[in-house]
Amino acid sequence: MRFLPGSPRALGLAAAIAATAVAGSAAPQPVARAPQAAEEGGKTPAGAEAGAAPLRGSLGVPVAERLLSSGDPEARLRGIERLGSIGTEEAVSALLAALEQGSPAARDPRARLAAVRALAAHAPRDSVRQLLSRELSEGGGPARGAASPLGEVLRGTAALALARTGERRALGALVNAIVQGGAAGEAAARAIKAYPPESLQLLLGSRKRIEPALVSFLGELGDLRAIAALRPMLEGGDRAAQVAAARALARLGDEAALAKARAWLRRPEPGLFEPTVEILVHLGAPEAPDAVAALLGSELGRLDGLRMAELAPAERLAPALARALPLLPADAQPRAVAAIGRAGGAEAARQLRRLTTERPELATAAAFALATMPGAEARAAVAELFEGPRAAKDADLRRLGLRAGVVRGLVLRDAPAALEGRLLAALAAPKGSSDRAVGVFGAVALGLRDAVEVVGGCSPASCDRAAVHAAARGALALGDRALAALAPLFAELAARRAAAPGGDDAAPDAAAISAGVALLAEPGGGAIATSRLAALAEEGGPLSPLAARALATRDDEVVRGRLKRLLEGSDPVVRAHVALGLGSDPMPDSVSLLARAYRFEDDPSVRRAIVRGLSRRTEVQRRRVLLAARDLDPDEGVRALARAALSGAGAPALAPPRSALATGVVWIAIVPNDRSAAASASSRPARLVRPDGLAVPVVADPDGVLLVPAVPPGVSSVLLAPAAPPGDAGS
């Protein structure tokens, strides 16, 4: 590097060189020194010059130790992270000392989690392994005071840190936790599945007897090397060990357990029938359906029989499931209805058709099972629901059949031939009626009518809100183009509400909530004013998550404070959507917001969203968080997303509507607990959170039914708004 003579930088460099030369003329001295504060009592360390100290005294372990002794939790966290970054033996020892029982750091779950992450790289050390084992067994539970929301994260992180080592003593600690069971055992099992050992002998050790809990885990692990250790257990030993080994072998697909199960089937013993049936089911034995039917017929084994019927559907099980249905607990009966549908065949269709008329509380479940059951028998049963002689007299049954036909058309592409005509006829029903809402939803979802065309105008004087609700949900089945077409309506309704008394703080009416699905196609918020997006994000209603995502894409000095509050709020769905939006934030320092949010986030769905957001960033700060998420996050989904982001492929995009990954339909009937509250179910707003974490604002039909298409496979959740919004009393 060259400098011009006389420049300020050249003069400064010359002064530094001169100072070094003067010091060197007397005696050899260290060139670099840093100022050091006097120790307690005003004394300086022996052998050190007053006013000077080695660089380590200002930047190394002593500084971290001073931070750890601070009364400020944030300072203690900085001390832990500093020691973790130093990573020397001295730093590790200091960190372990800071976590001794009774210390401030040991009482702080956040400090312990930060320490576990910092110590993970040193897990093979005996002292570190002992601390990780302690965290695995105690987590955030009563042993350290009140249970912490971070307890599960802390326990899972410690288990993964142990499993990553692949070291015998670390794996032994995990195996001991599995044998003991409980939350620690579950965390240990997940960790070993995430990091399978090179040799199963590392798990089995020198055990002369393999405990039943460990035997069951070997079956779940799916490692075929376990077969050799399990087969000898089928003979000799106690019956519990034989049963556990046979179950595990059956899960591994080894037919050595089949002969034993058949022998038990011929000579039944108390408590042995259920595991015998499970073994037959896992191995696909011909006797399995009859054995499951027998289990369904027994009083004590009925729930186990239902579980087996769900694992192995068969037409022969439909009559047995129908007979067991009224004898099952009320909360298990919808599962039995679904199992009948999965069994398939003419008898299943007949039983489900009967349930739609004889068991009103199960009618929705039965109609959904018919709608998703392949075969001509099911299609004919659906058609009979809306075309049969009873449909003309029973409007509820007719709407049930029409909805089932639409679902069948969306899921199986096998709608009854007469469905289209019936839906178009329903469009002529009176505005605001449930019949017209069904027609609008079906016609839009199946592409028979355009959503905007059906809705028409929505002025304050005349707005068929029920049609808006149905059309918006129907547009979900058609993709981004259909959703974007609703954007002008949403912008108009949002602007109108902002001009009402209360301004931006005024709650949106039901039509605006429904039209808000346009934000799925316009993640940046489109034409909606930033102030209105901020108000919607903070009001906590069905639109809040999507509004928060859009607000994050408009980050600036004015918006930043609100984003921080949302990111630290109590609603995990809103936090997740802020994280998704920050992935497209124009401000480069937003990556620091995401990194900070990940540190102590206890909800796995939010951590998935944070990793998705980080995967869209290019700043170098993202890498450290992604590495920690890939290696030590207790959630398998978070680890998978982080692996994809670090590989350069980026986290998989959220499944867009009308894609191969979003073909499911959610069918919900809102039933009030009290008949006098029936009006509260009518046109009820709700927030449906899809399995991939994306929130969809929806409003039910006037009869309290919600059909939401284009949902990816997995578990969805629904949160009803506390009351109908202004301007929509329901029809």
XYZ file of C-alpha atoms in Angstrom:
731
model
C 0.000 0.000 0.000
C 1.427 3.407 -0.942
C 0.721 6.799 0.676
C 1.476 10.267 -0.601
C 4.151 12.081 1.444
C 2.644 14.436 3.970
C -0.785 12.836 3.962
C -2.452 12.421 7.410
C -2.361 8.647 7.121
C 1.359 8.655 6.184
C 2.197 10.897 9.130
C 0.309 8.673 11.539
C 2.134 5.602 10.269
C 5.518 7.341 10.635
C 4.709 8.298 14.228
C 3.865 4.676 15.047
C 7.145 3.464 13.545
C 9.108 6.111 15.458
C 7.499 5.130 18.738
C 8.410 1.517 18.149
C 11.983 2.411 17.315
C 12.421 4.475 20.496
C 11.052 1.668 22.650
C 13.325 -0.825 20.975
C 16.475 1.255 21.546
C 16.420 0.608 25.294
C 15.473 -3.040 25.657
C 13.311 -5.598 23.894
C 9.664 -4.851 24.733
C 6.314 -5.996 23.374
C 5.233 -3.684 20.593
C 1.500 -3.917 21.232
C 0.078 -3.122 24.638
C -3.410 -2.315 25.756
C -4.498 -0.170 28.678
C -5.583 -2.167 31.720
C -7.676 -1.035 34.609
C -6.165 -1.512 38.041
C -7.266 -4.629 39.865
C -9.196 -4.508 43.115
C -7.332 -2.479 45.727
C -5.634 -0.351 43.077
C -2.802 -2.846 42.583
C -1.392 -4.071 39.300
C -0.392 -7.644 38.608
C 3.059 -8.635 39.772
C 5.718 -8.167 37.096
C 3.500 -5.903 34.942
C 4.034 -2.273 34.166
C 1.504 0.126 35.574
C -0.965 1.230 32.911
C -0.196 -1.640 30.519
C -1.288 -5.266 30.162
C -1.259 -8.057 27.605
C -4.014 -7.967 24.947
C -5.553 -11.098 26.499
C -6.474 -9.065 29.599
C -8.800 -6.838 27.586
C -10.157 -9.212 24.977
C -9.805 -12.776 26.265
C -11.158 -15.061 28.958
C -10.884 -12.549 31.854
C -13.244 -10.130 30.097
C -15.745 -12.935 29.488
C -15.520 -13.946 33.144
C -16.240 -10.365 34.219
C -19.278 -10.345 31.943
C -20.468 -13.647 33.439
C -20.318 -12.180 36.927
C -22.522 -9.253 35.882
C -26.027 -8.825 37.214
C -27.245 -8.050 33.682
C -28.554 -11.191 31.888
C -27.600 -9.747 28.498
C -24.033 -9.195 29.694
C -23.868 -12.801 30.893
C -25.034 -13.975 27.494
C -22.265 -11.969 25.839
C -19.779 -13.571 28.196
C -20.978 -17.074 27.315
C -20.864 -16.391 23.592
C -17.389 -14.838 23.931
C -16.066 -17.933 25.693
C -17.646 -20.121 23.039
C -15.959 -18.097 20.295
C -12.552 -18.341 22.013
C -12.951 -22.111 22.309
C -9.687 -22.795 24.127
C -9.405 -25.276 26.978
C -9.234 -22.365 29.400
C -12.398 -20.829 27.909
C -14.300 -24.120 28.090
C -13.294 -24.584 31.727
C -14.432 -21.057 32.524
C -17.759 -21.692 30.826
C -18.307 -24.915 32.756
C -17.487 -23.140 35.996
C -20.039 -20.437 35.191
C -22.780 -23.078 34.924
C -22.220 -24.604 38.333
C -25.382 -25.302 40.293
C -26.820 -22.177 41.902
C -25.000 -19.660 39.738
C -26.971 -16.902 37.963
C -26.221 -18.479 34.566
C -27.388 -21.898 35.771
C -30.748 -20.397 36.745
C -31.236 -18.704 33.351
C -32.555 -21.057 30.601
C -31.358 -18.658 27.909
C -27.825 -18.667 29.292
C -27.862 -22.457 29.551
C -29.058 -22.826 25.964
C -26.339 -20.487 24.724
C -23.784 -22.461 26.744
C -24.977 -25.817 25.378
C -24.613 -24.523 21.824
C -21.151 -23.145 22.613
C -20.047 -26.387 24.265
C -21.401 -28.702 21.564
C -18.062 -28.657 19.722
C -16.367 -29.904 22.912
C -18.877 -32.655 23.742
C -16.242 -35.463 23.747
C -14.677 -33.939 26.882
C -15.808 -35.737 30.048
C -16.803 -32.572 31.884
C -18.755 -31.224 28.905
C -20.473 -34.558 28.333
C -21.569 -34.613 31.965
C -23.063 -31.144 31.686
C -24.899 -32.043 28.460
C -26.227 -35.212 30.083
C -27.487 -33.127 32.991
C -29.257 -30.730 30.632
C -30.786 -33.681 28.790
C -32.269 -35.091 31.971
C -33.292 -31.781 33.561
C -34.008 -29.485 30.601
C -36.048 -26.497 31.728
C -37.981 -28.483 34.310
C -38.547 -28.154 38.039
C -34.998 -29.249 38.851
C -33.909 -25.752 37.824
C -36.929 -23.850 39.044
C -40.124 -23.114 37.149
C -40.551 -24.867 33.816
C -39.311 -22.740 30.920
C -40.738 -22.565 27.390
C -37.158 -23.151 26.252
C -36.985 -26.446 28.138
C -37.756 -28.613 25.126
C -35.279 -26.703 22.947
C -32.601 -26.943 25.632
C -33.141 -30.665 26.137
C -33.204 -31.416 22.420
C -30.092 -29.337 21.730
C -28.154 -31.149 24.456
C -29.241 -34.527 23.044
C -28.131 -33.591 19.531
C -24.789 -32.325 20.821
C -24.211 -35.721 22.440
C -25.380 -37.710 19.413
C -23.188 -35.752 16.991
C -20.038 -36.992 18.683
C -20.738 -40.628 17.789
C -18.706 -41.379 20.914
C -19.499 -44.421 23.040
C -19.953 -42.672 26.383
C -22.107 -39.907 24.877
C -24.321 -42.467 23.149
C -24.473 -44.400 26.410
C -25.964 -41.362 28.120
C -28.599 -41.120 25.393
C -29.422 -44.826 25.643
C -29.837 -44.520 29.406
C -32.311 -41.693 28.810
C -34.267 -43.853 26.337
C -34.459 -46.676 28.866
C -35.687 -44.295 31.572
C -38.309 -42.807 29.232
C -40.105 -39.485 29.558
C -39.247 -36.245 27.793
C -35.506 -36.933 28.029
C -35.975 -40.340 26.410
C -37.977 -38.858 23.548
C -35.324 -36.183 22.948
C -32.570 -38.823 23.042
C -34.419 -41.021 20.543
C -34.871 -38.118 18.119
C -31.197 -37.202 18.437
C -29.951 -40.710 17.623
C -32.291 -40.848 14.625
C -30.800 -37.555 13.446
C -27.220 -38.824 13.933
C -27.275 -42.647 13.669
C -24.144 -44.307 15.099
C -21.568 -45.977 12.891
C -22.029 -49.201 14.815
C -25.053 -50.432 16.745
C -22.651 -51.885 19.268
C -22.087 -48.305 20.418
C -25.746 -48.309 21.487
C -25.882 -51.795 22.940
C -22.548 -51.618 24.774
C -21.877 -54.620 26.988
C -25.515 -55.162 27.936
C -26.357 -58.767 28.714
C -30.042 -57.882 28.535
C -31.560 -55.341 26.160
C -34.334 -53.455 27.943
C -37.792 -53.430 26.241
C -37.649 -49.646 25.773
C -34.355 -49.953 23.901
C -35.703 -52.873 21.876
C -38.687 -50.756 20.784
C -36.373 -47.912 19.833
C -34.266 -50.228 17.670
C -37.413 -51.086 15.748
C -38.244 -47.405 15.266
C -34.668 -46.564 14.259
C -35.100 -48.604 11.082
C -31.513 -49.881 11.091
C -31.510 -53.419 9.677
C -28.299 -54.163 11.553
C -30.445 -54.517 14.681
C -32.048 -57.709 13.344
C -29.086 -59.845 14.361
C -29.321 -58.602 17.953
C -33.106 -58.965 18.146
C -33.693 -62.406 16.639
C -32.163 -64.358 19.550
C -34.615 -62.602 21.898
C -37.547 -64.390 20.263
C -36.577 -67.571 22.075
C -35.959 -67.853 25.778
C -36.132 -65.035 28.262
C -39.352 -63.573 29.576
C -42.474 -63.019 27.513
C -42.166 -59.208 27.658
C -38.760 -59.395 25.982
C -40.090 -61.756 23.310
C -43.023 -59.458 22.553
C -40.821 -56.355 22.378
C -38.365 -58.122 20.061
C -41.131 -59.458 17.800
C -42.689 -55.993 17.508
C -39.341 -54.408 16.691
C -38.523 -57.075 14.098
C -41.939 -56.608 12.490
C -41.303 -52.863 12.197
C -38.011 -53.713 10.501
C -39.858 -55.995 8.075
C -38.205 -59.191 9.312
C -40.515 -62.181 8.962
C -38.750 -64.051 11.746
C -41.452 -62.553 13.991
C -44.288 -63.946 11.854
C -44.032 -67.533 13.057
C -44.015 -66.375 16.675
C -47.084 -64.170 16.095
C -48.997 -67.010 14.454
C -48.169 -69.292 17.372
C -49.484 -66.661 19.800
C -52.604 -66.285 17.662
C -53.331 -70.019 17.979
C -52.771 -70.008 21.751
C -54.072 -66.635 22.947
C -52.866 -65.317 26.283
C -54.111 -62.317 28.264
C -52.492 -59.082 27.062
C -50.888 -60.781 24.070
C -53.546 -60.351 21.397
C -52.941 -56.641 20.653
C -49.164 -56.984 20.034
C -49.857 -60.099 17.958
C -52.243 -58.154 15.721
C -49.745 -55.315 15.387
C -47.039 -57.746 14.242
C -49.388 -59.243 11.646
C -50.318 -55.769 10.391
C -46.724 -54.567 10.049
C -45.768 -57.697 8.118
C -48.863 -57.602 5.891
C -49.943 -61.100 6.879
C -53.129 -62.491 5.270
C -54.615 -63.002 8.739
C -54.220 -59.319 9.621
C -57.690 -57.962 8.583
C -59.595 -60.686 10.472
C -57.373 -60.162 13.514
C -57.982 -56.390 13.405
C -61.732 -57.004 13.119
C -61.584 -59.243 16.190
C -59.686 -56.544 18.078
C -62.330 -53.982 17.107
C -64.950 -56.288 18.581
C -63.259 -56.535 21.978
C -64.110 -54.017 24.660
C -60.561 -53.520 25.911
C -58.856 -53.584 22.519
C -61.245 -51.447 20.494
C -59.045 -48.334 20.364
C -56.019 -50.462 19.452
C -58.120 -52.047 16.726
C -58.957 -48.612 15.355
C -55.262 -47.746 15.308
C -54.495 -50.942 13.408
C -57.320 -50.260 10.947
C -55.782 -46.860 10.250
C -52.395 -48.487 9.631
C -53.700 -51.174 7.277
C -56.962 -50.246 5.474
C -58.902 -53.151 3.979
C -62.416 -53.483 2.544
C -63.124 -56.351 4.924
C -62.788 -53.947 7.854
C -65.665 -51.625 6.892
C -68.424 -53.695 8.632
C -66.317 -54.174 11.779
C -65.558 -50.457 11.954
C -69.246 -49.608 11.512
C -70.196 -51.976 14.355
C -67.482 -50.547 16.623
C -68.310 -46.907 15.824
C -71.101 -46.307 18.394
C -69.071 -48.073 21.108
C -66.006 -45.850 20.714
C -65.436 -42.664 22.762
C -66.949 -39.584 21.120
C -63.567 -38.062 20.276
C -62.494 -41.264 18.486
C -65.628 -41.637 16.364
C -64.563 -39.219 13.573
C -61.350 -41.258 13.247
C -63.443 -44.400 12.779
C -65.520 -42.658 10.096
C -62.341 -41.713 8.238
C -61.076 -45.288 8.598
C -64.269 -46.581 6.970
C -63.631 -44.274 4.038
C -60.027 -45.488 3.706
C -61.248 -49.085 3.802
C -63.149 -48.414 0.556
C -65.638 -50.539 -1.336
C -69.392 -50.724 -1.664
C -70.027 -51.556 1.993
C -67.970 -48.574 3.154
C -69.926 -46.258 0.831
C -73.217 -47.653 2.150
C -72.207 -47.201 5.774
C -71.010 -43.645 5.196
C -74.169 -42.725 3.303
C -76.205 -44.000 6.246
C -74.209 -41.913 8.710
C -74.937 -38.675 6.804
C -78.635 -39.012 7.650
C -78.685 -41.014 10.897
C -75.830 -39.375 12.804
C -75.975 -35.582 12.286
C -72.931 -35.029 14.533
C -70.900 -37.267 12.193
C -72.488 -36.127 8.915
C -69.619 -33.808 7.951
C -67.001 -36.486 8.667
C -68.965 -39.044 6.665
C -69.460 -36.683 3.709
C -65.752 -35.839 3.675
C -64.867 -39.548 3.751
C -67.161 -40.164 0.763
C -65.721 -37.170 -1.072
C -62.156 -38.455 -0.750
C -62.862 -42.183 -1.266
C -62.032 -43.472 -4.761
C -64.560 -45.597 -6.610
C -67.883 -45.436 -8.402
C -69.789 -46.429 -5.251
C -68.585 -43.369 -3.375
C -69.250 -41.070 -6.341
C -72.827 -42.374 -6.587
C -73.341 -41.926 -2.841
C -72.214 -38.291 -3.082
C -74.576 -37.669 -5.998
C -77.455 -39.143 -4.016
C -76.827 -36.671 -1.217
C -77.707 -33.671 -3.418
C -79.932 -35.357 -6.014
C -81.811 -38.030 -4.069
C -85.454 -37.738 -2.960
C -84.481 -36.581 0.535
C -82.337 -33.735 -0.832
C -85.386 -31.897 -2.206
C -86.877 -31.710 1.299
C -83.683 -31.301 3.343
C -81.650 -28.195 2.476
C -78.885 -29.110 4.947
C -78.438 -32.527 3.323
C -78.431 -30.980 -0.157
C -75.697 -28.492 0.788
C -73.738 -31.317 2.426
C -73.867 -33.270 -0.836
C -72.906 -30.270 -2.979
C -69.900 -29.568 -0.777
C -68.891 -33.229 -0.906
C -69.161 -33.133 -4.696
C -66.928 -30.046 -4.908
C -64.342 -31.612 -2.606
C -64.412 -34.772 -4.724
C -63.858 -32.693 -7.831
C -60.932 -30.845 -6.260
C -59.194 -33.821 -4.636
C -59.955 -36.730 -6.977
C -61.034 -34.917 -10.163
C -64.027 -37.274 -10.046
C -67.064 -35.075 -9.373
C -70.576 -36.464 -10.046
C -71.831 -35.587 -13.515
C -74.801 -33.569 -12.229
C -72.714 -31.388 -9.903
C -72.049 -28.536 -12.329
C -75.709 -27.950 -13.071
C -76.675 -28.037 -9.405
C -73.968 -25.536 -8.484
C -75.025 -23.097 -11.194
C -78.627 -23.420 -10.040
C -77.549 -22.613 -6.477
C -76.061 -19.334 -7.743
C -79.605 -18.111 -8.293
C -80.472 -18.521 -4.597
C -81.130 -15.318 -2.592
C -78.114 -13.164 -1.777
C -76.657 -13.804 1.640
C -78.071 -17.323 1.812
C -76.113 -20.471 2.583
C -77.375 -22.069 -0.641
C -75.896 -19.299 -2.772
C -72.650 -19.382 -0.799
C -72.259 -23.089 -1.601
C -72.932 -22.398 -5.281
C -70.440 -19.527 -5.401
C -67.682 -21.525 -3.714
C -68.138 -24.569 -5.932
C -68.483 -22.606 -9.171
C -65.337 -20.551 -8.478
C -63.225 -23.410 -7.089
C -64.009 -25.677 -10.056
C -63.405 -22.888 -12.586
C -67.027 -22.530 -13.711
C -67.251 -18.844 -12.805
C -64.766 -16.031 -12.227
C -64.529 -14.873 -8.597
C -64.648 -11.148 -9.392
C -67.541 -11.669 -11.785
C -69.579 -13.503 -9.154
C -68.864 -11.008 -6.378
C -69.477 -7.896 -8.458
C -69.389 -4.635 -6.531
C -69.259 -4.392 -2.772
C -70.474 -0.948 -1.851
C -71.459 0.036 1.692
C -75.105 0.019 0.606
C -75.032 -3.326 -1.186
C -72.539 -6.084 -0.541
C -73.267 -9.803 -0.602
C -70.647 -10.634 1.985
C -71.481 -14.332 1.970
C -70.606 -14.411 -1.735
C -67.335 -12.565 -1.080
C -66.390 -15.101 1.591
C -67.184 -18.066 -0.634
C -65.579 -16.631 -3.778
C -62.364 -15.747 -1.956
C -62.011 -19.265 -0.579
C -62.864 -20.723 -3.973
C -60.158 -18.594 -5.605
C -57.591 -20.369 -3.427
C -58.039 -23.446 -5.614
C -57.105 -21.524 -8.784
C -53.734 -20.017 -7.879
C -52.056 -16.638 -7.684
C -53.745 -15.126 -10.733
C -57.231 -15.619 -9.295
C -56.115 -14.351 -5.890
C -54.422 -11.283 -7.375
C -57.699 -10.437 -9.134
C -59.183 -9.831 -5.678
C -56.494 -7.271 -4.819
C -58.486 -4.202 -6.024
C -61.461 -5.283 -3.911
C -59.233 -5.759 -0.868
C -57.553 -2.387 -1.415
C -60.937 -0.691 -1.726
C -62.327 -2.325 1.423
C -59.145 -1.628 3.413
C -59.096 2.025 2.345
C -62.787 2.395 3.147
C -62.251 1.031 6.647
C -59.264 3.311 7.177
C -61.508 6.277 6.393
C -64.088 5.133 8.966
C -64.079 6.396 12.587
C -60.875 5.186 14.177
C -58.908 5.435 10.941
C -56.228 2.825 10.474
C -57.053 1.378 13.880
C -60.592 0.460 12.810
C -61.107 -3.308 12.607
C -61.643 -4.691 9.089
C -65.073 -6.023 8.249
C -65.665 -9.597 7.112
C -65.520 -8.794 3.403
C -62.060 -7.254 3.819
C -60.896 -10.316 5.770
C -62.003 -12.635 2.981
C -60.603 -10.473 0.191
C -57.343 -10.385 2.153
C -56.375 -13.710 0.546
C -55.028 -11.411 -2.186
C -52.015 -10.894 0.101
C -51.050 -14.513 -0.607
C -50.381 -13.490 -4.194
C -48.956 -10.075 -3.276
C -46.497 -10.665 -0.400
C -45.452 -7.018 -0.490
C -48.966 -5.756 0.209
C -49.751 -4.362 -3.237
C -51.541 -1.025 -3.112
C -52.319 -1.162 0.625
C -50.860 1.786 2.531
C -48.027 0.969 4.901
C -49.866 2.565 7.821
C -52.860 0.310 7.162
C -50.652 -2.775 6.944
C -49.084 -1.852 10.275
C -52.499 -1.464 11.894
C -53.694 -4.804 10.505
C -50.511 -6.536 11.644
C -50.915 -5.248 15.188
C -54.652 -5.761 15.616
C -54.350 -9.537 16.033
C -57.128 -10.633 13.676
C -57.142 -13.147 10.819
C -55.325 -10.679 8.524
C -52.507 -9.943 10.969
C -50.006 -12.603 9.805
C -50.141 -11.731 6.101
C -50.132 -8.018 6.889
C -47.058 -8.529 9.096
C -45.291 -10.366 6.289
C -46.041 -7.527 3.880
C -45.010 -4.886 6.408
C -41.595 -6.538 6.842
C -40.889 -6.140 3.127
C -41.287 -2.353 3.560
C -38.817 -2.053 6.415
C -37.331 1.380 7.034
C -36.397 3.541 10.024
C -40.066 4.310 10.706
C -41.318 0.717 10.419
C -38.379 -0.978 12.173
C -39.650 -0.380 15.711
C -43.017 -1.958 14.939
C -41.351 -4.951 13.310
C -39.226 -5.541 16.395
C -42.306 -5.498 18.602
C -44.120 -7.930 16.314
C -41.069 -10.194 16.201
C -41.052 -10.306 20.002
C -44.835 -10.584 20.388
C -46.877 -13.363 21.931
C -48.423 -14.687 18.691
C -46.076 -17.249 17.090
C -47.937 -17.145 13.772
C -47.361 -13.393 13.461
C -43.716 -13.809 14.509
C -43.268 -16.430 11.796
C -44.739 -14.186 9.119
C -42.535 -11.253 10.119
C -39.564 -13.599 9.674
C -40.809 -14.646 6.233
C -41.163 -11.009 5.207
C -37.700 -10.104 6.487
C -36.301 -12.532 3.938
C -37.283 -9.919 1.312
C -36.490 -6.884 3.456
C -34.575 -4.201 1.488
C -32.581 -3.242 4.604
C -29.326 -5.257 4.749
C -29.200 -5.265 8.544
C -32.485 -7.177 8.718
C -30.409 -10.352 8.724
C -29.341 -9.364 12.238
C -32.998 -9.192 13.285
C -33.499 -12.748 12.046
C -30.322 -14.004 13.692
C -31.288 -12.463 17.013
C -34.830 -13.819 16.797
C -33.570 -17.365 16.262
C -31.406 -17.462 19.406
C -34.142 -18.117 21.962
C -37.235 -18.848 19.888
C -39.105 -21.750 21.501
C -41.707 -22.362 18.768
C -40.417 -24.656 15.987
C -42.779 -23.185 13.381
C -41.251 -19.746 13.976
C -37.731 -21.144 13.739
C -38.659 -22.739 10.400
C -39.856 -19.368 9.156
C -36.658 -17.691 10.385
C -34.549 -20.215 8.480
C -36.697 -19.678 5.384
C -36.124 -15.943 5.735
C -32.362 -16.402 6.207
C -32.214 -18.670 3.153
C -33.233 -15.699 1.015
C -30.538 -13.431 2.428
C -27.003 -13.179 1.085
C -25.273 -11.482 4.017
C -22.467 -13.414 5.686
C -24.124 -13.109 9.122
C -26.688 -15.721 8.135
C -24.159 -18.544 7.960
C -23.509 -18.894 11.682
C -27.229 -19.196 12.453
C -27.838 -21.649 9.625
C -24.968 -23.849 10.800
C -26.373 -23.918 14.329
C -29.841 -24.703 12.976
C -28.530 -27.464 10.727
C -26.536 -29.191 13.444
C -28.324 -28.562 16.727
C -31.950 -27.532 16.233
C -34.275 -30.084 17.874
C -36.830 -29.763 15.074
C -36.224 -32.000 12.064
C -37.951 -29.530 9.740
C -35.678 -26.690 10.828
C -32.584 -28.829 10.255
C -33.770 -29.842 6.784
C -34.461 -26.244 5.766
C -31.062 -25.134 7.050
C -29.301 -27.925 5.152
C -31.031 -26.851 1.961
C -30.100 -23.203 2.525
C -26.430 -24.013 3.184
C -26.233 -26.298 0.165
C -26.986 -23.343 -2.093
C -30.354 -24.681 -3.175
C -32.213 -22.434 -0.741
C -35.078 -23.487 1.487
C -38.032 -24.930 -0.454
C -40.592 -22.282 -1.319
C -43.969 -22.311 0.360
C -46.314 -24.389 -1.766
C -48.333 -22.027 -3.994
C -52.032 -22.666 -4.475
C -53.000 -25.088 -7.224
C -49.670 -26.925 -7.113
C -48.802 -30.576 -6.774
C -47.981 -29.882 -3.125
C -51.235 -28.098 -2.308
C -54.135 -30.323 -3.316
C -55.831 -30.969 0.026
C -59.091 -29.485 1.255
C -59.904 -28.603 4.865
C -63.587 -29.036 5.799
C -64.710 -27.564 9.114
C -68.189 -27.284 10.588
C -68.429 -24.651 13.333
C -70.883 -25.973 15.908
C -71.838 -23.749 18.867
C -71.813 -25.306 22.328
C -75.239 -23.816 23.008
C -78.103 -23.613 20.535
C -78.830 -20.088 21.697
C -75.390 -19.112 20.334
C -76.042 -20.450 16.835
C -75.660 -16.975 15.338
C -72.038 -16.869 16.522
C -71.118 -19.620 14.036
C -72.643 -17.786 11.089
C -70.086 -16.016 8.873
C -67.423 -16.472 11.545
C -63.959 -15.167 10.631
C -61.010 -17.465 11.247
C -57.337 -17.934 10.574
C -56.257 -21.228 9.046
C -52.551 -22.009 9.386
C -51.436 -24.478 6.730
C -48.925 -27.257 7.485
C -46.162 -25.166 5.908
C -46.900 -22.312 8.331
C -48.651 -19.912 5.945
C -51.778 -18.297 7.438
C -54.932 -17.936 5.326
C -57.707 -15.501 6.386
C -61.135 -17.064 5.854
C -64.771 -16.465 6.793
C -67.337 -19.250 7.153
C -70.545 -19.562 5.172
C -73.780 -18.359 6.832
C -74.451 -21.924 8.061
C -71.064 -22.051 9.814
C -69.191 -24.254 7.338
C -65.640 -23.629 6.119
C -64.202 -25.264 3.018
C -60.587 -24.243 2.359
C -58.867 -25.735 -0.719
C -55.222 -25.777 -1.870
C -53.783 -26.950 1.446
C -50.509 -28.966 1.481
C -50.504 -32.356 3.242
C -50.004 -32.334 6.995
C -51.681 -30.931 10.096
C -53.462 -27.580 9.831
C -54.756 -25.463 12.704
C -57.705 -23.091 12.872
C -58.209 -20.137 15.200
C -61.673 -18.582 15.239
C -61.990 -14.846 15.692
C -63.626 -14.003 19.032
C -66.706 -12.444 17.411
C -68.175 -11.437 14.084
C -66.555 -8.180 12.871
C -68.485 -4.959 12.375
C -70.846 -4.803 9.424
C -71.505 -8.541 9.216
C -74.148 -9.881 11.557
C -74.556 -13.010 9.471
C -77.557 -14.203 7.508
